[in-house]
Short mmCIF file of C-alpha atoms and ligand atoms in Angstrom, two decimals:
data_model
loop_
_atom_site.label_atom_id
_atom_site.label_comp_id
_atom_site.label_asym_id
_atom_site.label_seq_id
_atom_site.Cartn_x
_atom_site.Cartn_y
_atom_site.Cartn_z
CA MET V 192 -24.86 10.60 -28.03
CA THR V 193 -21.34 9.09 -27.80
CA SER V 194 -21.55 5.44 -26.86
CA VAL V 195 -18.59 4.08 -24.88
CA ALA V 196 -17.75 0.77 -23.22
CA VAL V 197 -15.18 0.79 -20.42
CA VAL V 198 -13.53 -2.58 -19.87
CA GLY V 199 -12.52 -2.73 -16.20
CA GLY V 200 -14.46 -1.71 -13.10
CA GLY V 201 -11.54 -0.67 -10.89
CA ILE V 202 -10.84 2.85 -9.68
CA ILE V 203 -9.51 3.99 -13.08
CA GLY V 204 -12.30 2.50 -15.20
CA LEU V 205 -15.03 3.74 -12.85
CA ALA V 206 -13.57 7.25 -12.64
CA ILE V 207 -13.40 7.48 -16.43
CA ALA V 208 -16.95 6.14 -16.81
CA TRP V 209 -18.27 8.60 -14.24
CA ARG V 210 -16.59 11.54 -15.94
CA LEU V 211 -17.95 10.43 -19.33
CA GLN V 212 -21.42 10.02 -17.85
CA GLU V 213 -21.23 13.48 -16.25
CA ARG V 214 -20.33 14.88 -19.66
CA GLY V 215 -23.36 13.28 -21.27
CA ALA V 216 -21.95 10.11 -22.85
CA ASP V 217 -23.85 6.84 -22.95
CA VAL V 218 -21.41 4.67 -21.00
CA VAL V 219 -21.32 1.08 -19.81
CA VAL V 220 -18.66 -0.50 -17.54
CA LEU V 221 -17.83 -4.16 -18.11
CA ASP V 222 -16.51 -5.50 -14.82
CA ASP V 223 -15.17 -9.02 -14.21
CA GLY V 224 -15.87 -8.72 -10.46
CA GLU V 225 -12.23 -9.33 -9.45
CA PRO V 226 -11.05 -6.68 -6.98
CA GLY V 227 -8.12 -4.86 -8.57
CA ALA V 228 -5.11 -3.03 -7.14
CA TRP V 229 -7.44 -0.42 -5.59
CA TYR V 230 -8.71 -3.03 -3.12
CA VAL V 231 -5.24 -3.54 -1.68
CA ALA V 232 -4.02 0.08 -2.01
CA ALA V 233 -3.56 2.28 1.04
CA GLY V 234 -4.65 5.40 -0.86
CA MET V 235 -1.60 7.59 -0.36
CA LEU V 236 -1.76 10.62 -2.62
CA ALA V 237 1.99 11.01 -2.85
CA PRO V 238 3.16 12.87 -5.95
CA GLY V 239 6.61 13.54 -4.50
CA GLY V 240 7.28 10.25 -2.78
CA GLU V 241 6.37 7.94 -5.67
CA ALA V 242 8.59 9.19 -8.51
CA SER V 243 12.29 9.75 -8.88
CA HIS V 244 13.91 12.91 -10.19
CA GLU V 245 14.80 11.08 -13.42
CA GLU V 246 11.13 11.16 -14.45
CA PRO V 247 10.15 14.85 -14.94
CA GLU V 248 7.09 14.14 -17.13
CA LEU V 249 5.76 11.63 -14.62
CA ILE V 250 6.39 14.08 -11.77
CA ARG V 251 4.39 16.68 -13.69
CA LEU V 252 1.50 14.25 -14.23
CA LEU V 253 1.50 13.15 -10.57
CA ALA V 254 1.48 16.76 -9.38
CA ALA V 255 -1.35 17.67 -11.76
CA GLY V 256 -3.21 14.54 -10.60
CA ASN V 257 -2.81 15.52 -6.97
CA GLU V 258 -4.30 18.95 -7.65
CA ARG V 259 -7.51 17.37 -8.94
CA TRP V 260 -8.19 15.28 -5.83
CA PRO V 261 -9.85 17.87 -3.53
CA ALA V 262 -12.51 18.72 -6.14
CA PHE V 263 -12.95 15.07 -7.17
CA ALA V 264 -13.51 13.97 -3.54
CA ALA V 265 -15.94 16.85 -2.96
CA GLU V 266 -17.83 16.08 -6.16
CA LEU V 267 -18.38 12.47 -5.07
CA GLY V 268 -20.50 14.00 -2.32
CA VAL V 269 -19.89 11.31 0.34
CA ASP V 270 -17.09 10.69 2.83
CA VAL V 271 -14.33 8.91 0.90
CA GLY V 272 -11.73 9.36 3.65
CA TYR V 273 -10.03 12.29 1.92
CA ASP V 274 -7.66 13.67 4.57
CA ASP V 275 -5.26 16.55 4.03
CA THR V 276 -3.32 16.37 7.31
CA GLY V 277 -0.22 15.62 5.23
CA THR V 278 2.66 13.16 5.23
CA LEU V 279 5.79 12.80 7.32
CA SER V 280 8.65 11.20 5.39
CA LEU V 281 11.14 9.75 7.83
CA ALA V 282 14.60 8.25 8.04
CA MET V 283 15.63 5.96 10.87
CA THR V 284 19.40 5.73 10.42
CA ALA V 285 22.21 7.83 8.96
CA ASP V 286 22.20 5.58 5.87
CA ASP V 287 18.41 5.95 5.53
CA LEU V 288 18.82 9.71 5.77
CA ALA V 289 21.56 9.80 3.13
CA ALA V 290 19.32 7.81 0.76
CA ALA V 291 16.27 10.05 1.32
CA ALA V 292 18.04 13.41 1.36
CA ARG V 293 18.28 13.80 -2.42
CA ASP V 294 14.52 13.40 -2.89
CA TRP V 295 13.74 15.76 -0.04
CA THR V 296 16.11 18.38 -1.46
CA ARG V 297 14.48 18.02 -4.88
CA GLN V 298 11.10 18.63 -3.27
CA LYS V 299 12.52 21.64 -1.37
CA LEU V 300 11.25 20.29 1.95
CA PRO V 301 13.06 21.59 5.06
CA LEU V 302 14.59 18.92 7.29
CA LEU V 303 12.89 18.54 10.68
CA ARG V 304 14.71 17.46 13.85
CA PRO V 305 13.49 14.45 15.86
CA SER V 306 11.95 16.73 18.50
CA GLU V 307 10.02 18.66 15.81
CA LEU V 308 8.83 15.39 14.28
CA ARG V 309 7.61 14.05 17.62
CA GLU V 310 5.83 17.31 18.30
CA ARG V 311 3.80 16.64 15.16
CA GLU V 312 3.53 12.89 15.77
CA PRO V 313 4.07 11.94 19.42
CA ALA V 314 3.89 8.17 18.81
CA LEU V 315 7.05 8.15 16.66
CA SER V 316 10.00 6.12 17.91
CA PRO V 317 12.81 8.12 19.56
CA ARG V 318 15.12 6.33 17.08
CA VAL V 319 13.77 8.39 14.14
CA ARG V 320 16.71 10.46 13.01
CA ALA V 321 15.20 13.06 10.68
CA GLY V 322 12.28 13.73 8.39
CA VAL V 323 10.26 16.20 6.38
CA TYR V 324 6.63 17.27 6.37
CA SER V 325 4.81 17.27 3.02
CA PRO V 326 1.51 19.11 3.38
CA ALA V 327 0.57 18.32 -0.24
CA GLU V 328 0.82 14.52 0.24
CA ARG V 329 -2.57 13.41 1.48
CA GLN V 330 -4.70 10.28 1.60
CA VAL V 331 -8.04 8.87 0.58
CA ASP V 332 -9.68 5.49 1.22
CA PRO V 333 -9.76 3.68 -2.16
CA ARG V 334 -12.45 1.21 -1.05
CA ARG V 335 -14.75 4.10 -0.19
CA VAL V 336 -13.94 5.84 -3.46
CA VAL V 337 -14.82 2.74 -5.48
CA ALA V 338 -18.05 2.26 -3.50
CA ALA V 339 -19.00 5.89 -4.18
CA LEU V 340 -18.23 5.59 -7.90
CA ARG V 341 -20.21 2.34 -8.15
CA ASP V 342 -23.10 4.10 -6.53
CA ARG V 343 -22.93 6.94 -9.03
CA LEU V 344 -22.78 4.56 -11.99
CA ALA V 345 -25.28 2.00 -10.61
CA ASP V 346 -27.08 0.38 -13.55
CA ARG V 347 -24.28 1.30 -15.97
CA ILE V 348 -22.06 -1.46 -14.50
CA VAL V 349 -22.46 -4.89 -16.09
CA SER V 350 -20.83 -8.06 -14.69
CA LYS V 351 -18.96 -9.52 -17.63
CA ARG V 352 -15.52 -10.95 -18.10
CA ILE V 353 -14.09 -9.86 -21.45
CA VAL V 354 -11.38 -12.08 -22.91
CA ASP V 355 -11.29 -10.52 -26.39
CA LEU V 356 -12.22 -6.97 -27.39
CA SER V 357 -14.25 -8.35 -30.33
CA GLU V 358 -16.86 -9.29 -27.67
CA VAL V 359 -17.47 -5.56 -27.06
CA ALA V 360 -19.93 -3.99 -29.47
CA ALA V 361 -19.53 -0.26 -28.64
CA PRO V 362 -17.95 2.05 -31.25
CA THR V 363 -15.50 3.35 -28.63
CA VAL V 364 -13.83 1.01 -26.14
CA ILE V 365 -11.67 2.12 -23.23
CA VAL V 366 -9.50 -0.60 -21.74
CA ALA V 367 -8.82 0.19 -18.09
CA ALA V 368 -8.32 -3.36 -16.90
CA GLY V 369 -5.11 -2.95 -14.90
CA CYS V 370 -2.87 -6.00 -15.34
CA GLY V 371 -5.59 -7.62 -17.50
CA THR V 372 -4.97 -4.93 -20.13
CA ALA V 373 -1.92 -6.86 -21.37
CA ALA V 374 -3.94 -9.88 -22.55
CA LEU V 375 -6.57 -7.66 -24.21
CA THR V 376 -4.20 -5.34 -26.08
CA GLY V 377 -0.78 -6.99 -26.22
CA LEU V 378 0.71 -4.00 -24.38
CA PRO V 379 3.58 -4.66 -21.95
CA ILE V 380 1.97 -4.49 -18.52
CA ARG V 381 3.29 -6.80 -15.82
CA PRO V 382 1.98 -7.60 -12.34
CA VAL V 383 4.10 -6.30 -9.46
CA LYS V 384 3.00 -7.92 -6.24
CA GLY V 385 2.35 -5.90 -3.10
CA GLN V 386 1.48 -7.27 0.31
CA VAL V 387 -0.43 -4.93 2.62
CA LEU V 388 -1.68 -5.19 6.23
CA ARG V 389 -4.58 -3.55 7.97
CA LEU V 390 -4.35 -2.95 11.71
CA ARG V 391 -6.92 -1.50 14.08
CA GLY V 392 -5.99 0.77 16.96
CA GLU V 393 -7.28 3.68 18.99
CA PRO V 394 -8.48 6.45 16.62
CA GLY V 395 -5.99 9.30 16.92
CA LEU V 396 -2.95 7.12 17.66
CA LEU V 397 -1.42 8.68 14.54
CA ARG V 398 -2.27 11.92 12.75
CA HIS V 399 -0.21 11.87 9.55
CA VAL V 400 0.51 9.46 6.77
CA LEU V 401 4.02 8.16 7.50
CA GLU V 402 6.42 6.90 4.89
CA ALA V 403 9.84 5.84 6.01
CA ALA V 404 13.10 4.12 5.39
CA VAL V 405 13.79 1.86 8.35
CA ASP V 406 17.21 0.20 8.22
CA GLY V 407 17.02 0.25 4.43
CA ARG V 408 13.41 -1.06 4.27
CA HIS V 409 10.69 1.16 2.87
CA VAL V 410 7.38 1.16 4.74
CA TYR V 411 4.31 3.34 4.89
CA VAL V 412 1.70 3.67 7.59
CA VAL V 413 -1.64 5.25 6.72
CA PRO V 414 -3.99 6.02 9.65
CA ARG V 415 -7.70 6.46 8.99
CA ALA V 416 -10.03 8.51 11.17
CA ASP V 417 -11.88 5.37 12.37
CA GLY V 418 -8.76 3.66 13.79
CA GLU V 419 -7.86 1.56 10.75
CA ILE V 420 -4.11 1.73 10.01
CA VAL V 421 -2.85 0.47 6.66
CA VAL V 422 0.75 -0.77 6.55
CA GLY V 423 2.43 -1.36 3.20
CA ALA V 424 3.88 -2.61 1.07
CA THR V 425 6.18 -5.19 -0.37
CA GLN V 426 7.21 -4.80 -4.00
CA GLU V 427 7.88 -8.14 -5.68
CA GLU V 428 8.14 -9.21 -9.31
CA ARG V 429 5.79 -12.14 -8.70
CA THR V 430 2.41 -13.22 -10.07
CA ASP V 431 1.04 -15.13 -7.04
CA ARG V 432 -1.25 -13.60 -4.41
CA THR V 433 0.17 -15.44 -1.40
CA VAL V 434 0.55 -13.43 1.78
CA THR V 435 3.86 -14.71 3.10
CA ALA V 436 5.19 -14.97 6.63
CA GLY V 437 8.29 -13.09 5.46
CA GLY V 438 6.25 -10.29 3.89
CA VAL V 439 4.13 -9.78 7.00
CA HIS V 440 7.22 -9.98 9.24
CA GLU V 441 9.12 -7.43 7.19
CA LEU V 442 6.25 -4.93 7.17
CA LEU V 443 5.42 -5.31 10.86
CA ARG V 444 9.04 -5.12 11.92
CA ALA V 445 9.61 -1.85 10.07
CA ALA V 446 6.26 -0.35 11.12
CA ILE V 447 6.74 -1.22 14.81
CA GLU V 448 10.33 0.10 14.75
CA LEU V 449 8.86 3.35 13.48
CA VAL V 450 5.83 3.51 15.82
CA PRO V 451 6.30 1.12 18.77
CA ASP V 452 2.63 1.42 19.87
CA LEU V 453 1.55 -0.34 16.67
CA ALA V 454 2.55 -3.57 18.44
CA GLU V 455 -0.63 -3.20 20.55
CA CYS V 456 -2.97 -2.89 17.56
CA ALA V 457 -5.12 -5.73 16.23
CA LEU V 458 -3.95 -7.22 12.94
CA VAL V 459 -7.27 -7.42 11.09
CA GLU V 460 -6.37 -8.07 7.45
CA THR V 461 -3.52 -9.31 5.32
CA VAL V 462 -3.88 -9.04 1.56
CA ALA V 463 -1.78 -9.18 -1.60
CA GLY V 464 -2.48 -7.65 -4.99
CA HIS V 465 -0.74 -6.60 -8.17
CA ARG V 466 0.24 -3.15 -9.33
CA PRO V 467 0.14 -2.87 -13.12
CA GLY V 468 3.74 -2.03 -14.04
CA THR V 469 5.06 -0.95 -17.44
CA PRO V 470 8.65 -1.00 -18.78
CA ASP V 471 9.17 2.61 -17.63
CA ASN V 472 6.66 2.33 -14.77
CA ALA V 473 4.65 5.23 -16.17
CA PRO V 474 1.04 4.77 -17.30
CA LEU V 475 -0.22 4.01 -20.79
CA LEU V 476 -2.79 6.68 -21.65
CA GLY V 477 -4.17 7.26 -25.11
CA ARG V 478 -5.27 5.78 -28.36
CA HIS V 479 -4.33 2.16 -29.09
CA ASP V 480 -6.14 1.99 -32.44
CA GLU V 481 -9.08 3.69 -34.12
CA ARG V 482 -11.65 2.15 -31.76
CA VAL V 483 -9.65 1.38 -28.63
CA ILE V 484 -8.24 3.77 -26.02
CA VAL V 485 -6.06 2.51 -23.17
CA ALA V 486 -5.85 3.83 -19.61
CA ALA V 487 -3.73 1.39 -17.65
CA GLY V 488 -0.30 0.66 -16.20
CA HIS V 489 -0.54 3.20 -13.37
CA PHE V 490 1.84 1.09 -11.26
CA ARG V 491 2.14 2.66 -7.76
CA ASN V 492 -0.05 5.64 -8.62
CA GLY V 493 -3.48 4.37 -9.65
CA VAL V 494 -5.38 6.07 -6.85
CA LEU V 495 -3.50 9.37 -7.19
CA LEU V 496 -3.99 9.42 -10.96
CA ALA V 497 -7.65 8.31 -11.13
CA PRO V 498 -9.21 11.81 -11.33
CA ILE V 499 -6.77 13.21 -13.88
CA THR V 500 -6.90 10.03 -15.96
CA ALA V 501 -10.69 10.37 -16.02
CA ASP V 502 -10.50 13.99 -17.19
CA LEU V 503 -7.82 13.36 -19.83
CA ILE V 504 -9.47 10.25 -21.28
CA ALA V 505 -12.94 11.84 -21.28
CA GLY V 506 -11.41 14.79 -23.16
CA LEU V 507 -9.80 12.46 -25.68
CA VAL V 508 -13.10 10.66 -26.32
CA LEU V 509 -15.52 13.58 -26.31
CA ASP V 510 -13.43 16.53 -27.51
CA GLU V 511 -11.19 14.40 -29.72
CA VAL V 512 -8.11 16.28 -28.53
CA ALA V 513 -5.14 14.86 -26.68
CA ASP V 514 -4.17 17.14 -23.81
CA PRO V 515 -0.39 17.90 -23.94
CA LEU V 516 -0.08 16.10 -20.60
CA LEU V 517 -0.82 12.86 -22.46
CA HIS V 518 2.00 13.14 -25.00
CA HIS V 519 4.65 11.40 -22.94
CA PHE V 520 2.34 8.51 -22.00
CA THR V 521 1.05 7.22 -25.31
CA PRO V 522 0.62 3.41 -25.38
CA GLY V 523 2.55 3.33 -28.67
CA ARG V 524 5.84 4.32 -27.02
CA PHE V 525 6.79 0.64 -26.58
N1 LIG F 893 1.50 3.56 -3.88
C1 LIG F 893 1.99 2.65 -2.93
C2 LIG F 893 2.23 1.31 -3.43
O1 LIG F 893 2.06 1.01 -4.59
O2 LIG F 893 2.63 0.49 -2.63
#
């Protein structure tokens, strides 16, 4: 039986380990107990909204990743907050609209008038100028997903902080340690700080995931069925985890401009984390050396790409073939 150690117990490492276990491998997850980017993430499954048209290979990977989510969520067999109501992408001003229009045209999404938008989402501000509806952009609750994966893997998860891969005895090692992958492999992964808020309001206040440009500021608002509303996110080239007054102010100002009723919600959590960014902001997926495989650097798309990363890396380990989807993302490209 193939024996594999996965370094990193975040959403990527756990998804890979689960897929390997399902396929019959003897797998262990080495987890340092630090909550990773998944803990902060809102869980938007946004293949169109999180890549630019200059990145066709990444767009292809994100779209393929999105297609795997319905089956992955169903297979987990518990409620992980998978919700396919869809996303409204919105522009508040003429300048915001001009900036968004190119992406919306690329995605072939028809422009909706303010009245059509408010029909779908009555709580939207009357100031919203235009928007589009993306039925394929959905959401999931990453904290529930990680809890479900931990449950599935149970005694295969070992609390251990790895500082050097020579500490790991297994013949195959998968490094899925997010930002920590850099120190273990020497690969260029940098932390990109994101501050995120969690509000609590009446369930049903919002129906869709909203992502918007509000006077040049990008904000997203992700409503859960139980009344939790996640508001994100700053994007800062910083290594600290401080939640700043300016960060909170910026997010709340944009979110409340977009949906005035959010001002009545309770602010229940403020948190900051780090997205693992790479020089081209695309993930590092594939063989690092004869023993070590890397699955890291997912930047803004770790949740979206968890199922497909699990399938591709499990295939690489167990079938010893690299799916063509992996070719553009080899760790050796830097
Ligand atoms: N995927 C959203 C973010 O990274 O903020």
